[in-house]
Amino acid sequence: MERRFIYLDNAATTFPKPPSVLEKAVATYLAMGVSPGRGGYDMAVEAEELVTQIRGKLARFFGAPDPDRVIFAANATDGLNLVIQGCVSPGDHIVSTRLEHNSVLRPLHHLKQRGIIDYDLVPFDGRGFVHPVAVAEKIRTNTRAVVVSHVSNVLGTIQPIEEIGRVCGERGVPLIVDAAQSAGVIPVKMTPWQVSAVAFTGHKSLMGPSGIGGLVLNRDFEVRTTRYGGTGIDSESPFHTQTYPHRLEAGTLNLLGIIGLSEGVDFVLAEGQDAIRAREIELVTRLRDGLSRLDGVKLYCAEDLTGHAGLLTVVVEGMNSQDVGTILDADFGIAVRAGFHCAPLVHADLGFGKVGGVRFSPGPFTTRDDIDAAIDAMSTIAGSH
Ligand SMILES: Cc1ncc(COP(=O)(O)O)c(C=O)c1O
């Protein structure tokens, strides 16, 4: 009998994608896959109009005022690099957190190494949350921005962005939110939450393909151009166009990705973010309850799942997490993410910095049977060790 493949790594990328998303995207691309904004012929104009319409859809989705400030990039990492590198000047200071992914930590570290900025990382509490007051305490007169991930990709904890936004608003410091793990399951409301920039990725809960993501900016947050090239306008000028969105986009857009992202957003809106999250929380609660009954399996920040997104990280005492991941895959056909999840400070601060963690992340197509199979497999692994 062929073994069932169980995918519990949706925090890395959602899989499978809804077939309708990809089918509709390919059909549109087959019909008008020309370079948007690069020609005067009807189809190029039509493709540009479609892209403009999708910028509008994304601005509405993120509660942002201006479709022209929706910037397409390769993924959240690319968007974060654009905004972090494009907003700082020599002597600036950044406040971020110890929950961050390397897509924030590394740009900050490289800027510091080059002597351009200094930064402080705010710790999280024992339940996995960053406190707005702790953020406020780190803000200096030269703080250029605060950068916070909306949802920790290791703990699943949803950070109090609205309260952090209030703190930043009072101090006049722009707030940059990494929405890689939240967009598509937890609403992001830029204007009401006083968020200046949101970096998003298309291939996770937005249900689009990989290779598309970007940045949404508020009107009052100026970001410098850090890469240069063709934009399809002002071609005679030696300088990169300074009007948004082209100011931060260089080269031919990923049209297939943009259309796929748009279809993914439609899928999410049709299903409802609250409904998707409620289902994922139900599955993660089932998983948490099952795993917490096992001797030798330690769960992190999962006692109360009300402020959580649908992912869970555990350690099997006495085992390296990579080994647990390998056994889950090889012996049980279960795909998870084991190791440090590109956010090594979280593991270090919670005391599993040597062994790493095993992350389970259900998605829209995960079933209760999948969860029960994961609990059984972990019971065997922890029991036989
Ligand atoms: C919190 C967080 N930020 C940023 C990223 C980067 O996303 P991407 O790899 O799509 O750029 C991830 C991806 O795992 C993430 O979980």
Coordinates of C-alpha atoms and ligand atoms in Angstrom, one line a residue:
M1 CA 0.0 0.0 0.0
E2 CA 1.3 3.4 -0.9
R3 CA 2.2 5.5 2.2
R4 CA 0.3 8.7 2.7
F5 CA 2.4 11.9 2.6
I6 CA 1.5 14.2 5.4
Y7 CA 2.6 17.8 5.0
L8 CA 2.9 19.8 8.2
D9 CA 5.3 22.5 7.0
N10 CA 2.9 25.1 5.9
A11 CA 4.7 27.9 7.8
A12 CA 7.6 27.4 5.3
T13 CA 5.3 27.4 2.4
T14 CA 1.7 26.3 2.0
F15 CA 1.3 23.1 0.1
P16 CA -0.6 22.1 -1.9
K17 CA -1.9 25.3 -3.4
P18 CA -5.6 25.5 -4.3
P19 CA -5.6 24.2 -7.9
S20 CA -8.1 26.9 -8.9
V21 CA -5.5 29.6 -7.9
L22 CA -2.8 28.2 -10.2
E23 CA -5.2 27.3 -13.0
K24 CA -6.8 30.8 -13.2
A25 CA -3.3 32.4 -12.9
V26 CA -1.9 30.3 -15.8
A27 CA -5.0 31.0 -17.9
T28 CA -4.6 34.8 -17.5
Y29 CA -0.9 34.6 -18.1
L30 CA -1.5 32.6 -21.3
A31 CA -3.9 35.2 -22.5
M32 CA -1.8 38.3 -21.7
G33 CA 1.7 37.4 -20.5
V34 CA 3.4 40.4 -21.9
S35 CA 5.6 43.0 -20.1
P36 CA 3.3 45.3 -18.1
G37 CA 3.9 49.0 -18.8
R38 CA 6.6 48.4 -21.3
G39 CA 4.8 48.9 -24.5
G40 CA 2.1 51.1 -26.1
Y41 CA 0.2 48.2 -27.7
D42 CA -3.2 47.2 -26.3
M43 CA -2.1 44.0 -24.5
A44 CA 0.8 45.7 -22.7
V45 CA -1.6 48.4 -21.5
E46 CA -4.1 45.8 -20.5
A47 CA -1.4 43.9 -18.5
E48 CA -0.4 47.2 -16.8
E49 CA -4.0 47.9 -15.9
L50 CA -4.3 44.4 -14.4
V51 CA -1.2 45.0 -12.3
T52 CA -2.6 48.4 -11.1
Q53 CA -5.8 46.7 -10.2
I54 CA -4.0 44.1 -8.2
R55 CA -2.0 46.8 -6.4
G56 CA -5.4 48.2 -5.4
K57 CA -6.6 44.9 -4.1
L58 CA -3.5 44.5 -2.0
A59 CA -3.7 48.0 -0.6
R60 CA -7.3 47.3 0.5
F61 CA -6.3 43.9 1.9
F62 CA -3.6 45.5 4.1
G63 CA -5.7 48.5 5.1
A64 CA -3.3 50.9 3.3
P65 CA -4.3 54.1 1.6
D66 CA -2.4 54.2 -1.6
P67 CA -2.2 51.5 -4.3
D68 CA 0.8 53.2 -5.8
R69 CA 2.7 52.4 -2.6
V70 CA 2.3 48.6 -3.2
I71 CA 5.7 47.5 -4.3
F72 CA 6.2 44.1 -5.9
A73 CA 9.3 42.2 -5.0
A74 CA 10.4 38.5 -4.8
N75 CA 9.2 37.7 -1.3
A76 CA 9.1 39.1 2.2
T77 CA 12.9 38.9 2.5
D78 CA 13.2 41.1 -0.5
G79 CA 10.6 43.6 0.8
L80 CA 12.3 43.8 4.2
N81 CA 15.7 44.4 2.5
L82 CA 14.2 47.2 0.4
V83 CA 12.6 49.0 3.3
I84 CA 15.3 48.5 5.9
Q85 CA 18.2 49.4 3.6
G86 CA 16.2 52.2 2.0
C87 CA 15.1 54.0 5.1
V88 CA 18.3 54.3 7.1
S89 CA 21.1 56.8 7.0
P90 CA 24.5 56.7 8.7
G91 CA 24.1 57.2 12.4
D92 CA 20.6 55.9 12.6
H93 CA 19.3 53.4 15.2
I94 CA 16.7 50.6 14.7
V95 CA 14.7 48.8 17.3
S96 CA 13.7 45.3 16.6
T97 CA 13.0 42.1 18.6
R98 CA 14.6 38.8 19.5
L99 CA 11.7 37.0 17.8
E100 CA 12.8 38.1 14.3
H101 CA 13.6 36.0 11.3
N102 CA 17.0 36.3 9.6
S103 CA 15.3 38.3 6.9
V104 CA 15.3 41.2 9.5
L105 CA 18.3 40.2 11.7
R106 CA 20.7 39.8 8.8
P107 CA 20.0 43.1 7.1
L108 CA 20.4 44.9 10.5
H109 CA 23.6 43.0 11.3
H110 CA 25.2 43.8 7.9
L111 CA 24.3 47.5 8.2
K112 CA 25.8 47.5 11.7
Q113 CA 28.9 45.8 10.5
R114 CA 29.4 48.4 7.8
G115 CA 29.2 51.1 10.5
I116 CA 25.9 52.5 9.2
I117 CA 23.5 51.8 12.0
D118 CA 23.2 50.5 15.5
Y119 CA 20.3 48.5 16.7
D120 CA 18.6 47.1 19.8
L121 CA 16.6 43.9 20.0
V122 CA 13.8 43.8 22.5
P123 CA 13.4 40.5 24.3
F124 CA 10.1 38.5 24.4
D125 CA 8.4 37.2 27.6
G126 CA 8.1 33.6 28.7
R127 CA 4.9 33.3 26.7
G128 CA 6.5 34.5 23.5
F129 CA 5.2 38.1 23.4
V130 CA 7.0 41.4 23.0
H131 CA 5.7 44.2 25.2
P132 CA 5.0 47.6 23.7
V133 CA 6.5 49.3 26.8
A134 CA 9.8 47.4 26.3
V135 CA 9.8 48.6 22.7
A136 CA 9.2 52.2 23.9
E137 CA 12.1 52.0 26.3
K138 CA 14.5 51.2 23.5
I139 CA 13.4 54.1 21.2
R140 CA 16.1 56.8 21.1
T141 CA 16.2 60.2 19.5
N142 CA 18.0 58.8 16.4
T143 CA 15.7 55.7 16.1
R144 CA 14.7 55.6 12.4
A145 CA 12.3 52.7 12.6
V146 CA 10.9 49.8 14.7
V147 CA 10.8 46.5 13.0
V148 CA 8.5 43.7 14.4
S149 CA 7.3 40.4 13.0
H150 CA 3.5 40.1 13.3
V151 CA 3.7 36.4 14.1
S152 CA 6.7 34.5 15.3
N153 CA 7.6 31.7 12.9
V154 CA 8.9 29.6 15.7
L155 CA 6.3 30.1 18.5
G156 CA 3.2 31.2 16.5
T157 CA 2.6 34.1 18.9
I158 CA 0.7 37.1 17.5
Q159 CA 2.5 40.3 18.5
P160 CA 0.5 43.3 19.7
I161 CA 1.1 45.4 16.6
E162 CA -1.7 47.8 17.3
E163 CA -0.2 48.7 20.7
I164 CA 3.3 48.8 19.3
G165 CA 1.9 51.1 16.5
R166 CA 0.5 53.4 19.2
V167 CA 3.9 53.6 20.9
C168 CA 5.6 54.3 17.6
G169 CA 3.0 56.9 16.6
E170 CA 3.4 58.8 19.9
R171 CA 7.2 58.9 19.3
G172 CA 7.0 59.7 15.6
V173 CA 8.9 56.5 14.7
P174 CA 7.8 54.5 11.6
L175 CA 6.7 50.9 12.4
I176 CA 7.7 48.2 9.9
V177 CA 5.8 44.9 10.2
D178 CA 7.0 41.6 8.9
A179 CA 3.7 40.0 7.9
A180 CA 5.3 36.8 6.4
Q181 CA 3.5 34.5 8.8
S182 CA 0.3 36.5 9.3
A183 CA -0.9 37.8 5.9
G184 CA -3.7 35.5 4.8
V185 CA -4.7 34.3 8.3
I186 CA -4.6 37.3 10.5
P187 CA -5.9 40.7 9.2
V188 CA -3.2 43.4 9.0
K189 CA -4.7 47.0 9.3
M190 CA -2.0 49.4 8.4
T191 CA -3.8 52.8 8.7
P192 CA -5.7 52.1 12.0
W193 CA -2.7 50.4 13.6
Q194 CA -0.3 53.3 12.5
V195 CA 1.9 50.9 10.6
S196 CA 4.3 52.6 8.1
A197 CA 5.4 49.5 6.1
V198 CA 4.3 45.9 5.7
A199 CA 6.5 43.2 4.1
F200 CA 4.6 40.2 2.8
T201 CA 5.2 37.0 0.9
G202 CA 2.9 35.4 -1.5
H203 CA 3.6 31.7 -1.0
K204 CA 2.6 31.2 2.6
S205 CA -1.0 31.9 3.8
L206 CA -1.7 34.2 0.9
M207 CA -1.8 30.9 -1.1
G208 CA 0.1 32.2 -4.2
P209 CA 3.1 30.8 -5.8
S210 CA 6.7 31.3 -4.6
G211 CA 8.8 34.2 -6.1
I212 CA 6.3 37.0 -5.4
G213 CA 5.9 39.2 -2.4
G214 CA 6.7 42.8 -1.6
L215 CA 6.1 45.8 0.5
V216 CA 3.2 48.1 1.2
L217 CA 4.0 51.6 2.4
N218 CA 2.1 54.4 4.0
R219 CA 2.0 57.7 2.2
D220 CA 4.2 59.5 4.7
F221 CA 7.1 57.0 4.9
E222 CA 9.8 57.7 2.3
V223 CA 12.0 54.8 1.3
R224 CA 15.1 55.5 -0.9
T225 CA 15.9 53.5 -4.0
T226 CA 18.6 51.0 -3.3
R227 CA 18.7 49.2 -6.7
Y228 CA 18.4 50.7 -10.1
G229 CA 17.4 49.8 -13.6
G230 CA 14.6 49.8 -16.1
T231 CA 11.1 50.8 -15.1
G232 CA 9.4 51.3 -18.5
I233 CA 9.2 55.1 -17.9
D234 CA 11.6 58.0 -18.1
S235 CA 14.0 55.9 -20.1
E236 CA 16.1 58.8 -21.3
S237 CA 17.0 59.8 -17.7
P238 CA 20.2 58.3 -16.2
F239 CA 18.4 58.3 -12.8
H240 CA 16.0 55.7 -11.5
T241 CA 12.4 57.0 -11.5
Q242 CA 11.4 58.5 -8.1
T243 CA 7.7 58.1 -8.3
Y244 CA 6.0 55.2 -6.5
P245 CA 5.7 52.3 -7.1
H246 CA 8.5 52.3 -9.7
R247 CA 10.9 54.0 -7.3
L248 CA 11.4 50.7 -5.5
E249 CA 10.9 48.3 -8.5
A250 CA 13.6 47.6 -11.1
G251 CA 13.3 45.3 -14.1
T252 CA 10.5 43.3 -15.5
L253 CA 7.8 42.4 -13.0
N254 CA 6.9 38.8 -12.1
L255 CA 3.5 39.0 -13.9
L256 CA 2.6 35.3 -13.4
G257 CA 3.5 35.6 -9.7
I258 CA 1.5 38.8 -9.4
I259 CA -1.6 37.2 -11.0
G260 CA -1.1 34.1 -8.8
L261 CA -0.9 36.2 -5.7
S262 CA -4.1 38.0 -6.7
E263 CA -5.9 34.7 -7.2
G264 CA -4.5 33.6 -3.8
V265 CA -5.9 36.7 -2.1
D266 CA -9.2 36.0 -3.7
F267 CA -9.2 32.5 -2.4
V268 CA -8.4 33.8 1.1
L269 CA -11.1 36.4 1.0
A270 CA -13.6 33.8 -0.2
E271 CA -12.7 31.4 2.6
G272 CA -12.4 34.2 5.2
Q273 CA -9.2 34.8 7.2
D274 CA -11.1 34.2 10.4
A275 CA -12.4 30.9 9.2
I276 CA -9.0 29.7 8.0
R277 CA -7.4 30.6 11.2
A278 CA -10.1 29.1 13.4
R279 CA -9.7 25.8 11.6
E280 CA -5.9 25.9 11.9
I281 CA -6.2 26.7 15.6
E282 CA -8.6 23.8 16.1
L283 CA -6.0 21.5 14.5
V284 CA -3.1 23.0 16.5
T285 CA -5.1 22.6 19.7
R286 CA -5.6 19.0 18.9
L287 CA -1.9 18.6 18.2
R288 CA -1.0 20.5 21.4
D289 CA -3.3 18.3 23.5
G290 CA -2.0 15.1 22.0
L291 CA 1.7 16.0 22.3
S292 CA 1.4 17.4 25.8
R293 CA 0.4 14.0 27.0
L294 CA 3.6 12.4 25.8
D295 CA 6.5 12.0 28.2
G296 CA 9.7 13.5 26.9
V297 CA 8.1 16.0 24.5
K298 CA 8.4 19.6 25.6
L299 CA 6.1 22.3 24.0
Y300 CA 7.0 25.9 23.8
C301 CA 4.6 28.8 24.5
A302 CA 1.5 26.8 23.8
E303 CA -0.4 26.7 27.0
D304 CA -2.9 29.3 25.8
L305 CA -3.5 29.3 22.0
T306 CA -5.8 32.3 21.9
G307 CA -3.1 34.7 20.8
H308 CA -1.6 32.2 18.4
A309 CA -1.4 31.4 14.7
G310 CA -1.5 27.8 13.7
L311 CA 2.0 26.5 14.4
L312 CA 3.7 24.7 17.2
T313 CA 7.3 24.0 18.1
V314 CA 8.5 21.1 20.3
V315 CA 11.6 19.4 21.5
V316 CA 12.0 15.7 22.2
E317 CA 14.2 15.6 25.3
G318 CA 17.6 14.0 24.6
M319 CA 17.2 14.2 20.9
N320 CA 18.5 16.6 18.2
S321 CA 15.6 18.1 16.4
Q322 CA 17.1 17.4 13.0
D323 CA 17.1 13.7 13.9
V324 CA 13.4 13.9 14.9
G325 CA 12.6 15.5 11.6
T326 CA 14.5 12.9 9.7
I327 CA 12.6 10.0 11.5
L328 CA 9.3 11.7 11.0
D329 CA 10.0 11.9 7.3
A330 CA 11.7 8.6 6.7
D331 CA 9.6 6.3 9.0
F332 CA 6.3 8.1 8.9
G333 CA 6.1 10.2 5.8
I334 CA 5.5 13.4 7.8
A335 CA 7.2 16.6 6.6
V336 CA 8.0 19.1 9.3
R337 CA 10.6 21.8 9.7
A338 CA 13.3 20.9 12.2
G339 CA 16.2 23.1 13.3
F340 CA 16.4 26.8 13.8
H341 CA 13.8 28.1 11.4
C342 CA 16.0 31.1 10.4
A343 CA 15.2 32.6 13.8
P344 CA 18.0 31.3 16.1
L345 CA 17.6 33.8 18.9
V346 CA 14.2 32.4 19.8
H347 CA 15.7 28.9 20.4
A348 CA 18.6 30.3 22.3
D349 CA 16.4 32.4 24.6
L350 CA 14.1 29.6 25.4
G351 CA 17.0 27.2 26.1
F352 CA 16.9 24.9 23.1
G353 CA 19.6 26.7 21.2
K354 CA 21.8 23.6 20.9
V355 CA 19.2 21.1 19.6
G356 CA 16.8 23.3 17.7
G357 CA 13.1 22.6 17.5
V358 CA 10.6 20.6 15.6
R359 CA 7.9 22.8 14.1
F360 CA 4.5 21.5 13.1
S361 CA 2.4 23.8 10.9
P362 CA -1.0 22.7 9.5
G363 CA -2.5 24.5 6.6
P364 CA -5.9 24.8 4.9
F365 CA -5.7 21.3 3.6
T366 CA -4.6 19.5 6.8
T367 CA -7.0 17.0 8.3
R368 CA -7.6 15.7 11.8
D369 CA -6.2 12.4 10.6
D370 CA -3.0 14.1 9.7
I371 CA -2.7 15.5 13.2
D372 CA -3.5 12.2 14.8
A373 CA -0.8 10.5 12.7
A374 CA 1.7 13.1 13.8
I375 CA 0.8 12.5 17.5
D376 CA 1.1 8.8 17.0
A377 CA 4.5 9.2 15.3
M378 CA 5.8 11.5 18.0
S379 CA 4.6 9.0 20.6
T380 CA 6.6 6.2 19.0
I381 CA 9.7 8.5 18.6
A382 CA 9.6 9.8 22.2
G383 CA 8.8 6.4 23.6
S384 CA 11.5 4.5 21.8
H385 CA 14.2 6.9 22.6
Ligands
LIG1 C1 8.6 35.6 10.1 C2 9.2 35.4 8.7 N1 9.7 36.5 8.2 C3 10.2 36.4 6.9 C4 10.2 35.2 6.2 C5 10.8 35.2 4.8 O1 9.9 34.9 3.9 P1 10.4 34.6 2.4 O2 11.3 33.4 2.5 O3 9.2 34.3 1.6 O4 11.1 35.8 2.0 C6 9.7 34.1 6.8 C7 9.7 32.8 6.1 O5 9.9 31.7 6.6 C8 9.1 34.2 8.1 O6 8.6 33.1 8.7

